[in-house]
Structures are given as structure tokens and as C-alpha cells.
Short mmCIF file of C-alpha atoms in Angstrom, two decimals:
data_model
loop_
_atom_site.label_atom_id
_atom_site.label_comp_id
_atom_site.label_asym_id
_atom_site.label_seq_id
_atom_site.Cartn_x
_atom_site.Cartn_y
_atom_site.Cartn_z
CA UNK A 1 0.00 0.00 0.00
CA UNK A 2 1.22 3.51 -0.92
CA UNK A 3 1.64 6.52 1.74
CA UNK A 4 -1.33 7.85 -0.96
CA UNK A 5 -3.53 5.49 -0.21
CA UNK A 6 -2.87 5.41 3.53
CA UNK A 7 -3.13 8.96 3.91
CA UNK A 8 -6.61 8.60 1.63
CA UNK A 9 -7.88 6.19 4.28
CA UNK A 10 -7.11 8.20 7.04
CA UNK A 11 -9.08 10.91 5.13
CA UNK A 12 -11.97 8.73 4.80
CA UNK A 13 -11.99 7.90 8.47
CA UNK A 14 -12.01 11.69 9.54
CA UNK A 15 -14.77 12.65 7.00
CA UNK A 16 -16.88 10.08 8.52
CA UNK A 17 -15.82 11.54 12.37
CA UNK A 18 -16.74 15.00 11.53
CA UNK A 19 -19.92 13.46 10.32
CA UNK A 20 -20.90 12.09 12.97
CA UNK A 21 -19.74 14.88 15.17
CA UNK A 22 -21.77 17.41 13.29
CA UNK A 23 -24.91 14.65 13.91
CA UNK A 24 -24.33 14.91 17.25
CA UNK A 25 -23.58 18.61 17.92
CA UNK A 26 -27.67 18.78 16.55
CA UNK A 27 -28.80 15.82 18.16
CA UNK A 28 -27.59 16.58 21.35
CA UNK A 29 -30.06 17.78 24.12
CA UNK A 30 -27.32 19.35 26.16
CA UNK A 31 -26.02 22.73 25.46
CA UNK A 32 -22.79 21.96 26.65
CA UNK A 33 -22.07 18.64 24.86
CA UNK A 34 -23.48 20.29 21.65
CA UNK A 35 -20.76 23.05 21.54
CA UNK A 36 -18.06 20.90 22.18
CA UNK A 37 -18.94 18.26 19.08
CA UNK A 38 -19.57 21.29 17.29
CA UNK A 39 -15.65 23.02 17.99
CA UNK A 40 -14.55 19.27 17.82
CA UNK A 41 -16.17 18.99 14.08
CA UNK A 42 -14.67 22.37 13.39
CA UNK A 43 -11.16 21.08 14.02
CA UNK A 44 -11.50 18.07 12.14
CA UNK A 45 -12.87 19.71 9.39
CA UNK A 46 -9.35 21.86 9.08
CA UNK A 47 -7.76 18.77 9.35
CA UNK A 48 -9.21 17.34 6.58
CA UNK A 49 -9.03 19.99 4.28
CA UNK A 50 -4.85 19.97 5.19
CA UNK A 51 -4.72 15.99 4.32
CA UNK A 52 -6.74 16.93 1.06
CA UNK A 53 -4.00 19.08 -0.22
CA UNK A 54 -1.36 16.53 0.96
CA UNK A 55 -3.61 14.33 -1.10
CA UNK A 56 -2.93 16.65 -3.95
CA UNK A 57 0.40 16.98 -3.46
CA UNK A 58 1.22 13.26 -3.44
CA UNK A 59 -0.80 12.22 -6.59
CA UNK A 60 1.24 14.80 -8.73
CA UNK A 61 4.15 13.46 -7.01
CA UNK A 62 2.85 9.44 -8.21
CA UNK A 63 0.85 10.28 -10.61
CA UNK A 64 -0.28 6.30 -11.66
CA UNK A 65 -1.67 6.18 -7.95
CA UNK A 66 -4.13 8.92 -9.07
CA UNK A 67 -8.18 8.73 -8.35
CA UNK A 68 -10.05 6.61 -5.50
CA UNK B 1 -86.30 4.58 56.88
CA UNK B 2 -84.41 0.91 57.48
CA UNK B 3 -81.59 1.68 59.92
CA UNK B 4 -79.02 0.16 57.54
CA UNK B 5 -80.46 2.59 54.76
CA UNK B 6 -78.76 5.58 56.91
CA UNK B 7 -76.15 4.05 57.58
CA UNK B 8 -75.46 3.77 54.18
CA UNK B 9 -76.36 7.17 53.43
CA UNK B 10 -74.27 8.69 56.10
CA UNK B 11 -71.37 6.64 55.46
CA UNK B 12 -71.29 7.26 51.76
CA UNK B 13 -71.84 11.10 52.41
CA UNK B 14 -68.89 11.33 54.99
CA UNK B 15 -66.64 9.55 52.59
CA UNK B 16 -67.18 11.92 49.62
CA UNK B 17 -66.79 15.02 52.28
CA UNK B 18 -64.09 13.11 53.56
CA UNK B 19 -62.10 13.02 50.60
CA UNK B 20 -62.97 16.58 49.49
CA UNK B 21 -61.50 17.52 53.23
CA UNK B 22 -58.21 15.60 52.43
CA UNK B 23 -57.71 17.13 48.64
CA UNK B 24 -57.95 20.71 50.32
CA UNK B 25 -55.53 19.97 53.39
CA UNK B 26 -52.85 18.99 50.72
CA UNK B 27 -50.82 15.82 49.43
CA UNK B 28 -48.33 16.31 52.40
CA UNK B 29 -46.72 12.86 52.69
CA UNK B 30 -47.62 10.87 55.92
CA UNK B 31 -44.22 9.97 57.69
CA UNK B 32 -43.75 14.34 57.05
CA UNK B 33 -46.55 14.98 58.96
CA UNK B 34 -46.29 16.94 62.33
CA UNK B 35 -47.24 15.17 65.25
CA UNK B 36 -50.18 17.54 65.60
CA UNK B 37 -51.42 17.21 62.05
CA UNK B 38 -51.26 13.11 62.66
CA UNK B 39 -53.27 13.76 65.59
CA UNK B 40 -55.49 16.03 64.06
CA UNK B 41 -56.02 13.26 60.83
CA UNK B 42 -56.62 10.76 63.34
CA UNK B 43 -59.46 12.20 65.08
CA UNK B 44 -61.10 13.36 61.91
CA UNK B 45 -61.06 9.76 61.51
CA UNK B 46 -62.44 8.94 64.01
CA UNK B 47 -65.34 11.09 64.26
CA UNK B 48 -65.98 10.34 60.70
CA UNK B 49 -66.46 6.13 61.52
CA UNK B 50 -68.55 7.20 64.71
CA UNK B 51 -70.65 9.28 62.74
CA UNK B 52 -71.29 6.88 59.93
CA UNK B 53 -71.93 3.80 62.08
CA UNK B 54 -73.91 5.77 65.43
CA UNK B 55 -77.14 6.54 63.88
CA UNK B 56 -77.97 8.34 67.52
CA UNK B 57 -75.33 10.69 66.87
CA UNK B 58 -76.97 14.07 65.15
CA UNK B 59 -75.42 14.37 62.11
CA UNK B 60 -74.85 17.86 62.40
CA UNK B 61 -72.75 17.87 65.53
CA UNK B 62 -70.65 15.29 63.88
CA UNK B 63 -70.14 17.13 60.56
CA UNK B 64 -69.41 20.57 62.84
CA UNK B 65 -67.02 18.80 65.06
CA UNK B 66 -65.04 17.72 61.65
CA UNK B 67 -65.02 21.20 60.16
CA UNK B 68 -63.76 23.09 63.35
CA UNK B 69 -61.34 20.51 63.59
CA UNK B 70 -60.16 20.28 59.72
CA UNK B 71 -60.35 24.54 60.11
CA UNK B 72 -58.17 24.75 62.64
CA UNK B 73 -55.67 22.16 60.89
CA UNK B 74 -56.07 24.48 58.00
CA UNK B 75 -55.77 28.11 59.66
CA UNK B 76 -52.43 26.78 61.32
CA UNK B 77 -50.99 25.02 57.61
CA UNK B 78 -51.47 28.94 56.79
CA UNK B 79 -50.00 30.71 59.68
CA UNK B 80 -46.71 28.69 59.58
CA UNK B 81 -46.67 29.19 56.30
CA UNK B 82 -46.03 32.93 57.05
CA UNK B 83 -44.53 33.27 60.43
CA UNK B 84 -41.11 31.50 61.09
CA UNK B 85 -41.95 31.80 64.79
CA UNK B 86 -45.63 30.07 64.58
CA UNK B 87 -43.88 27.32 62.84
CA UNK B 88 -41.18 26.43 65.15
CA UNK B 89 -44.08 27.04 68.01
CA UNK B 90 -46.54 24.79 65.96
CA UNK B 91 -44.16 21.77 64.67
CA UNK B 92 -41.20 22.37 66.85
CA UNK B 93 -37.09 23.15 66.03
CA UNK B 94 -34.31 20.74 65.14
CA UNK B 95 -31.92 19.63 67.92
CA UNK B 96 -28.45 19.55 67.31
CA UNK B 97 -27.12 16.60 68.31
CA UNK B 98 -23.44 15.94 67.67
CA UNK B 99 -21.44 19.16 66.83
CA UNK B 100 -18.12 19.59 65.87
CA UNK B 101 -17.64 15.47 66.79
CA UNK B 102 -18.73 16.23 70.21
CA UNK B 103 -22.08 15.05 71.54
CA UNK B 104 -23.78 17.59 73.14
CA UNK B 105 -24.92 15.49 75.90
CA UNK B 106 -27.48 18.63 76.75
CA UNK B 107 -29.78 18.23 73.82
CA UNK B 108 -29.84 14.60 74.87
CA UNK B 109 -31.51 15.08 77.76
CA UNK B 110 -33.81 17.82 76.17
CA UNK B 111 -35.34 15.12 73.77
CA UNK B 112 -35.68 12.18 76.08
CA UNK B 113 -32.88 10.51 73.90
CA UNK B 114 -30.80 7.94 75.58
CA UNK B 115 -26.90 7.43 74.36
CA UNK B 116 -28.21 3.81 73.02
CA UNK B 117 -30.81 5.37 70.90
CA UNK B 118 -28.84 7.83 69.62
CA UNK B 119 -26.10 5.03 68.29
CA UNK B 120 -28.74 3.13 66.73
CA UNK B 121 -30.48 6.05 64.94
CA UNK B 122 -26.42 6.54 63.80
CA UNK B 123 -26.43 2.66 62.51
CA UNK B 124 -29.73 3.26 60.87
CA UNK B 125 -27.63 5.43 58.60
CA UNK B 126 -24.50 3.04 58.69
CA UNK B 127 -22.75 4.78 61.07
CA UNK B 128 -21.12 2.67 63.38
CA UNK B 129 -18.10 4.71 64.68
CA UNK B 130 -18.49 7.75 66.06
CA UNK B 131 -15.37 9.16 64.90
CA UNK B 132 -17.10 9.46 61.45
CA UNK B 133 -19.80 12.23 62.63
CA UNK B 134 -19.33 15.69 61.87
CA UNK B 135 -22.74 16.66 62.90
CA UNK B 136 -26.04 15.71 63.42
CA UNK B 137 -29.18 17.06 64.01
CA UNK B 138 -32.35 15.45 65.26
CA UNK B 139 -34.84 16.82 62.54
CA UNK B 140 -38.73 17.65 64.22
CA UNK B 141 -39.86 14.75 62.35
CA UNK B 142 -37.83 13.09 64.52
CA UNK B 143 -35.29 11.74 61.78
CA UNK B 144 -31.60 11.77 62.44
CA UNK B 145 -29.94 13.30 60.07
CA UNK B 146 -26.27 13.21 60.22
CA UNK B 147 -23.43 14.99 58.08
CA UNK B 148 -19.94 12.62 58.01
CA UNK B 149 -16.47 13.96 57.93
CA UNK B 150 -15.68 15.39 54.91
CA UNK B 151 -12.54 12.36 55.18
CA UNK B 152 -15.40 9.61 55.25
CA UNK B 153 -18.00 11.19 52.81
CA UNK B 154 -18.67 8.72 49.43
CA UNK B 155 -16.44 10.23 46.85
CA UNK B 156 -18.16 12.50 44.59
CA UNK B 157 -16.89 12.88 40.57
CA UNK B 158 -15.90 16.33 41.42
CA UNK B 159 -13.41 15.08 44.45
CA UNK B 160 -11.83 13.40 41.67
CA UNK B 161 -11.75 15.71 39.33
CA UNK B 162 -13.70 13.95 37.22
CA UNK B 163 -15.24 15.73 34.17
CA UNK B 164 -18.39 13.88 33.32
CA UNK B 165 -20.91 14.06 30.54
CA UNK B 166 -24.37 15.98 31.56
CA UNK B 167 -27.04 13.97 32.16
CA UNK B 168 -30.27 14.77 30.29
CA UNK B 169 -33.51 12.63 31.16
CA UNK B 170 -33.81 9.88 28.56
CA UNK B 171 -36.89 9.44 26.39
CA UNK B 172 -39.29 6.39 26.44
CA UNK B 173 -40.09 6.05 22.67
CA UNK B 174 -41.53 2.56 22.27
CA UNK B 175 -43.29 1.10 24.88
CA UNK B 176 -45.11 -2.67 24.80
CA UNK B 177 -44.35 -2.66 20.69
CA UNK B 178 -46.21 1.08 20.05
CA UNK B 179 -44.39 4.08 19.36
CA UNK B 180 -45.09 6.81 21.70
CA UNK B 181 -44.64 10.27 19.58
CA UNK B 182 -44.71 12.82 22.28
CA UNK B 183 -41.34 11.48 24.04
CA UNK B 184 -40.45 11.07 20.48
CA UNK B 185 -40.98 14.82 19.85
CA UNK B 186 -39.90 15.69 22.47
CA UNK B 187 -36.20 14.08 21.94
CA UNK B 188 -36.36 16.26 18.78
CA UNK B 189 -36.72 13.04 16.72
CA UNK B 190 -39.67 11.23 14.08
CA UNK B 191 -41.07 7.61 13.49
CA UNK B 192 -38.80 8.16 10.58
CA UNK B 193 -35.56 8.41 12.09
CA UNK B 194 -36.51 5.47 14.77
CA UNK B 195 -37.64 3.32 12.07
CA UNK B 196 -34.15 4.08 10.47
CA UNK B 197 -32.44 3.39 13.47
CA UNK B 198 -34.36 0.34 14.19
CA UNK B 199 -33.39 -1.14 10.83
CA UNK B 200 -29.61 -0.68 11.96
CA UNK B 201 -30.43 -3.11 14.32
CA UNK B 202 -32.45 -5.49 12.02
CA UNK B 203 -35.54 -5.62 14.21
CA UNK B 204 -39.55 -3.84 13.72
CA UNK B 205 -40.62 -1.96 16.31
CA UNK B 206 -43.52 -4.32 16.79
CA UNK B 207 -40.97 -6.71 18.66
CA UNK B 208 -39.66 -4.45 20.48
CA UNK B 209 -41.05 -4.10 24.03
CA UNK B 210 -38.95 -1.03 25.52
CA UNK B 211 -36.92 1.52 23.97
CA UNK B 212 -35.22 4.93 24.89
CA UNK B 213 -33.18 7.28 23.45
CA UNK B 214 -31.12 9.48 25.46
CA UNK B 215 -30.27 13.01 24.94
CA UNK B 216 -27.19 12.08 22.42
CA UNK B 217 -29.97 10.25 20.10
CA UNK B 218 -28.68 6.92 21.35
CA UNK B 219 -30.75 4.00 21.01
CA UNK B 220 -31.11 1.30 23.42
CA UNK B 221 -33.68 -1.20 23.22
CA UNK B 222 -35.15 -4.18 24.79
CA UNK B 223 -36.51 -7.06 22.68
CA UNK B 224 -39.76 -8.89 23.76
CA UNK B 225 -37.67 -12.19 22.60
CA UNK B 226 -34.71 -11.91 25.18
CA UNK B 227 -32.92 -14.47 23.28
CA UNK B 228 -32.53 -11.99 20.14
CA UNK B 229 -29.50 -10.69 20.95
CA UNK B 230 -28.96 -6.34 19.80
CA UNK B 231 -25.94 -4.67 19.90
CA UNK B 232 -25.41 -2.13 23.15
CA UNK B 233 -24.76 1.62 21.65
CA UNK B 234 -21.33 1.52 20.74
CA UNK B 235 -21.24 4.34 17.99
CA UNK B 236 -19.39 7.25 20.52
CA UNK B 237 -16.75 4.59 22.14
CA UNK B 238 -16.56 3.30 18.37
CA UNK B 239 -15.86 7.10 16.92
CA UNK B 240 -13.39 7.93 20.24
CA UNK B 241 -11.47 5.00 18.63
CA UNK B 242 -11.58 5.78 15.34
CA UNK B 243 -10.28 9.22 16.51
CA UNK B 244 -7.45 7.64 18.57
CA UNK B 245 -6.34 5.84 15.18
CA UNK B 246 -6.63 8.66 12.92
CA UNK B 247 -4.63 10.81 15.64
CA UNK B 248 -1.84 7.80 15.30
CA UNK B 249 -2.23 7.52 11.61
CA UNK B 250 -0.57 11.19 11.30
CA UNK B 251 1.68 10.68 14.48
CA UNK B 252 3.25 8.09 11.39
CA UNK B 253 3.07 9.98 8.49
CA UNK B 254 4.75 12.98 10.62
CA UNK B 255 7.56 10.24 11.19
CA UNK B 256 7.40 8.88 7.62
CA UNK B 257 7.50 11.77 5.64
CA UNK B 258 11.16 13.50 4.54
CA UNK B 259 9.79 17.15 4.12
CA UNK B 260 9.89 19.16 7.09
CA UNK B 261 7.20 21.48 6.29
CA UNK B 262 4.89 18.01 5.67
CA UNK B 263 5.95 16.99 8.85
CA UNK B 264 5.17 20.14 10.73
CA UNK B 265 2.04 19.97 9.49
CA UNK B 266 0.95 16.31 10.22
CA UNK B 267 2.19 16.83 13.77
CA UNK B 268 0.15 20.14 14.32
CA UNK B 269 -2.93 17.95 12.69
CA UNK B 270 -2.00 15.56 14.87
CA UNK B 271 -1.73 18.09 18.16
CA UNK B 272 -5.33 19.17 17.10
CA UNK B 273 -6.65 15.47 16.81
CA UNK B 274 -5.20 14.94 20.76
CA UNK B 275 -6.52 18.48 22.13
CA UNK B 276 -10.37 16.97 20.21
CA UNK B 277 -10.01 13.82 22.18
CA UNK B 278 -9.58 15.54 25.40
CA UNK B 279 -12.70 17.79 24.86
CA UNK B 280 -14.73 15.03 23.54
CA UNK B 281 -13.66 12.54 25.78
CA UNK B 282 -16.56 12.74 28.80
CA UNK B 283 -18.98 12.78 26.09
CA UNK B 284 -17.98 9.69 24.23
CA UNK B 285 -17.05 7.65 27.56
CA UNK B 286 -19.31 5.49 29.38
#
């Protein structure tokens, strides 16, 4: 497996955390618990969009490892 | 008229008054009563049997005795409501017992208590040394209630400095195989989304005898066939894990990588992924 599609997975996996984060920050009952999912899915979301241009960077870098 | 016939009548009539009586002098619980009022609710009583069962008793001395008795019950509810003074007068102080550690051998006396009595009210509230007593008061009700040292007190989340989760009340949203929509609505939530959720779990909500969901929108059910066998809520310990292996993914990459501004950058990502886990961390844990 290449560092691509490592770092790809790992991309995945925090898409679907600051999913679910986001489900819960509106679910959630409790003011409290609701603004920290929220400030957690915030986070992850800047996360993600670094990996995405790592992403980038590594597909022009191995091109034939391009696409999902 | 048959005498039986008035002693129906007058026993069915008393009861109804009786009950109306009762409803006005308020839903105070029975073991919180005063002395007085359990005096006072006692003889009520039992003029009211005499006066259903003595057909030579006039009925309207009976029915006046009640009402001067049930108005005077009622005129002092109201004056301790507003005086501090009546109500100490009327249903009497609390005595402190054990102050500081020290039994105040005094108060003892006052209130008829004997040592003996005093340790056994203590055991009634599993005391059984002494030592552990901070203070205790004997309450007019004549409860004991007693405060431990702080050094024997059941350890609280916030002596451990603990940071917990809030609890909200859950929500009953199926009960005996029906939905309930108010709880539902209340919870924020539709027959669509439980239906959804249900599905997750591969049963109809016709089998299911109990569900709740708490306020996170977790589902936890309870099957009328207890040898079906449904998962336990596992999605918030499953995404704190999922978090702890992202948060190691890019510890790696920030070890694998040759560029220095890469790795800067995966271990700041990485920094933010451990300062998320802390926050979320009472809120995923159970």
C-alpha cells in the first residue's frame, strides 16, 4: 500500500468523524455537549481539508496512484 | 327509613366530604406529617367512623365537630406558612445533636434521647463509629440526620476531578411494541428516524417491548424475545477509537515523511486530533 492510499484512508476515516460529530452537535439535548462536538467537528474539518492538499500533493508526485 | 339505609347514606356522604377535606388539606406525605397534624387526621377519623356507624349521633354535631377541627388544621398550615416563629411554636425546632464530633450530651436530655438510641439512629444510617460524625441534628420529624467527615463522605466525581458528561432525562419512545410520539418529539426526533435506526439493528418496532433514546440520540432497546441478541450503543466509544487511530495515523506519516514542512504539518494535525479527544472525551465515555 502507498503513503497515498494510507493517507486517503485516514481521510476517509475523519470525513466520517466530523460526520458524525456534526450529527451529534444537533442531536444533542445538552447545550454543553453540543458546543463541544460542534468546535470538535470544526477542528476536524481543518484537518481534513490539510490531508486533502497533501492528497494533492502526493498524486502529482505518483501520478499512476491517481483517483479513488 | 331501614336503619341500615342511613347508615349507608351517612357513610357514603362522609366519605365523599371526607375526601374533598383531604384534597384541600394537601398531598403532604404521611411519615412528614407533624405530630399535631397526625393527631389532628386521626381524630377526623375517628369522628368520621362514629358518625357513619352511630345513627344516635346528630349528624350535624358530627359534621361541625369535623369542620372546626379540619379549620383549625387548616388556619395553622397557613399561619406557619407565614410566620417562622408560629412554625417552630406549631411543629417544633431541630436539635443539634453531635457538633463539631462532640455530643452535646445537653440536647440529649432535652429530647428524652438515651446514648443507646442515639447510636442506633447513627447505625440506621451506617454509622457505626463515632469518629465518622461531623454533625447531626435530630430533625422535628424526629429523623436523624447526620453529616460525616468530609474524610469519610462517598467520593463524589468532582473530588476526583472527574469531568463527566451531563445527564439529560432519557426518552421512552416505544413502549409494549407502540411508538409513543410525544417522548419522540420531544427528543427532537420522528417515526422516521426510529424506524431508520431500528433497521440498523435489524428488528420492527412491533418486537420491540422497551426503547429509549437518550439526549445524544442513542438507542437502546429491549426485545420482547430476550434471546434476540442487539448490539449495546457503541457508535461514541466506536468514533473515540476511530479518533485515537486517525490521531496515530498522522503521528506516522509525521515520522514517515522527509519534508519538514509536511511533517510540521501532520504533527500540528495531529496536536489538534489529541486536544479533540480531550474535549470530547466525557462525552464519548461510558
Amino acid at each position: 500500500m502507498t503513503v497515498g492510499s494510507q493517507v486517503k484512508q485516514t481521510l476517509a476515516a475523519l470525513k466520517s468523524i466530523s460526520a458524525n460529530l456534526q450529527t451529534y452537535a444537533l442531536q444533542s439535548k445538552s447545550e454543553e455537549a453540543s458546543r463541544a462536538f460542534h468546535e470538535s467537528m470544526l477542528l476536524s474539518d481543518e484537518i481534513i481539508k490539510d490531508l486533502e492538499r497533501r492528497i494533492g500533493e502526493l498524486e502529482r508526485q505518483e501520478p499512476q496512484y491517481k483517483g479513488f | 327509613m331501614p336503619e341500615w339505609i342511613e347508615v349507608l347514606l351517612r357513610s357514603f356522604f362522609i366519605i365523599a366530604g371526607l375526601f374533598f377535606i383531604t384534597k384541600i388539606l394537601g398531598k403532604k406525605q404521611l411519615s412528614k406529617l407533624s405530630f399535631f397534624e397526625y393527631i389532628v387526621g386521626i381524630t377526623i377519623g375517628d369522628i368520621a367512623g362514629t358518625l357513619s356507624i352511630d345513627i344516635n349521633m346528630a349528624i350535624s354535631h358530627g359534621v361541625t365537630s369535623i369542620l372546626v377541627w379540619s379549620a383549625v388544621l387548616m388556619l395553622l398550615n397557613v399561619l406557619s406558612l407565614r410566620s417562622q416563629k408560629f412554625r417552630s411554636l406549631v411543629e417544633g425546632d431541630a436539635t443539634v445533636f453531635i457538633k463539631d464530633g462532640k455530643v452535646m450530651e445537653d440536647n440529649l436530655k432535652k429530647e428524652n434521647y438515651t446514648t443507646d438510641e442515639l447510636l442506633e439512629q447513627l447505625r440506621k444510617k451506617n454509622v457505626f463509629s463515632m469518629a465518622d460524625v461531623e454533625f447531626a441534628v435530630l430533625e422535628s420529624g424526629g429523623d436523624l440526620s447526620v453529616l460525616l467527615k468530609k474524610q469519610n463522605q462517598p467520593v463524589t466525581p468532582q473530588d476526583l476531578n472527574l469531568q463527566l458528561e451531563p445527564v439529560k432525562e432519557p426518552q421512552t419512545v416505544i413502549m409494549d411494541g407502540k411508538i409513543l410520539d410525544e417522548p419522540l418529539a420531544n427528543a427532537g426526533l420522528n417515526r422516521g428516524w426510529l424506524k431508520s435506526e431500528l433497521e440498523k439493528i435489524g428488528v420492527t418496532y412491533e418486537n420491540v417491548f422497551l426503547a429509549q433514546v437518550d439526549s445524544d440520540g442513542q438507542l437502546t432497546v429491549d426485545l420482547f424475545d430476550d434471546k434476540i441478541k442487539t448490539p449495546s450503543p457503541i457508535t461514541k466509544p466506536l468514533m473515540l477509537a476511530s479518533i485515537k487511530k486517525c490521531q496515530a495515523d498522522l503521528e506516522m506519516y509525521a515520522l514517515a515523511t522527509d519534508s519538514a514542512s509536511v511533517r510540521q504539518m501532520y504533527a500540528r494535525d495531529a496536536e489538534k486530533l489529541n486536544k479533540m479527544l480531550e474535549t470530547l472525551k466525557p462525552f464519548l465515555k461510558y
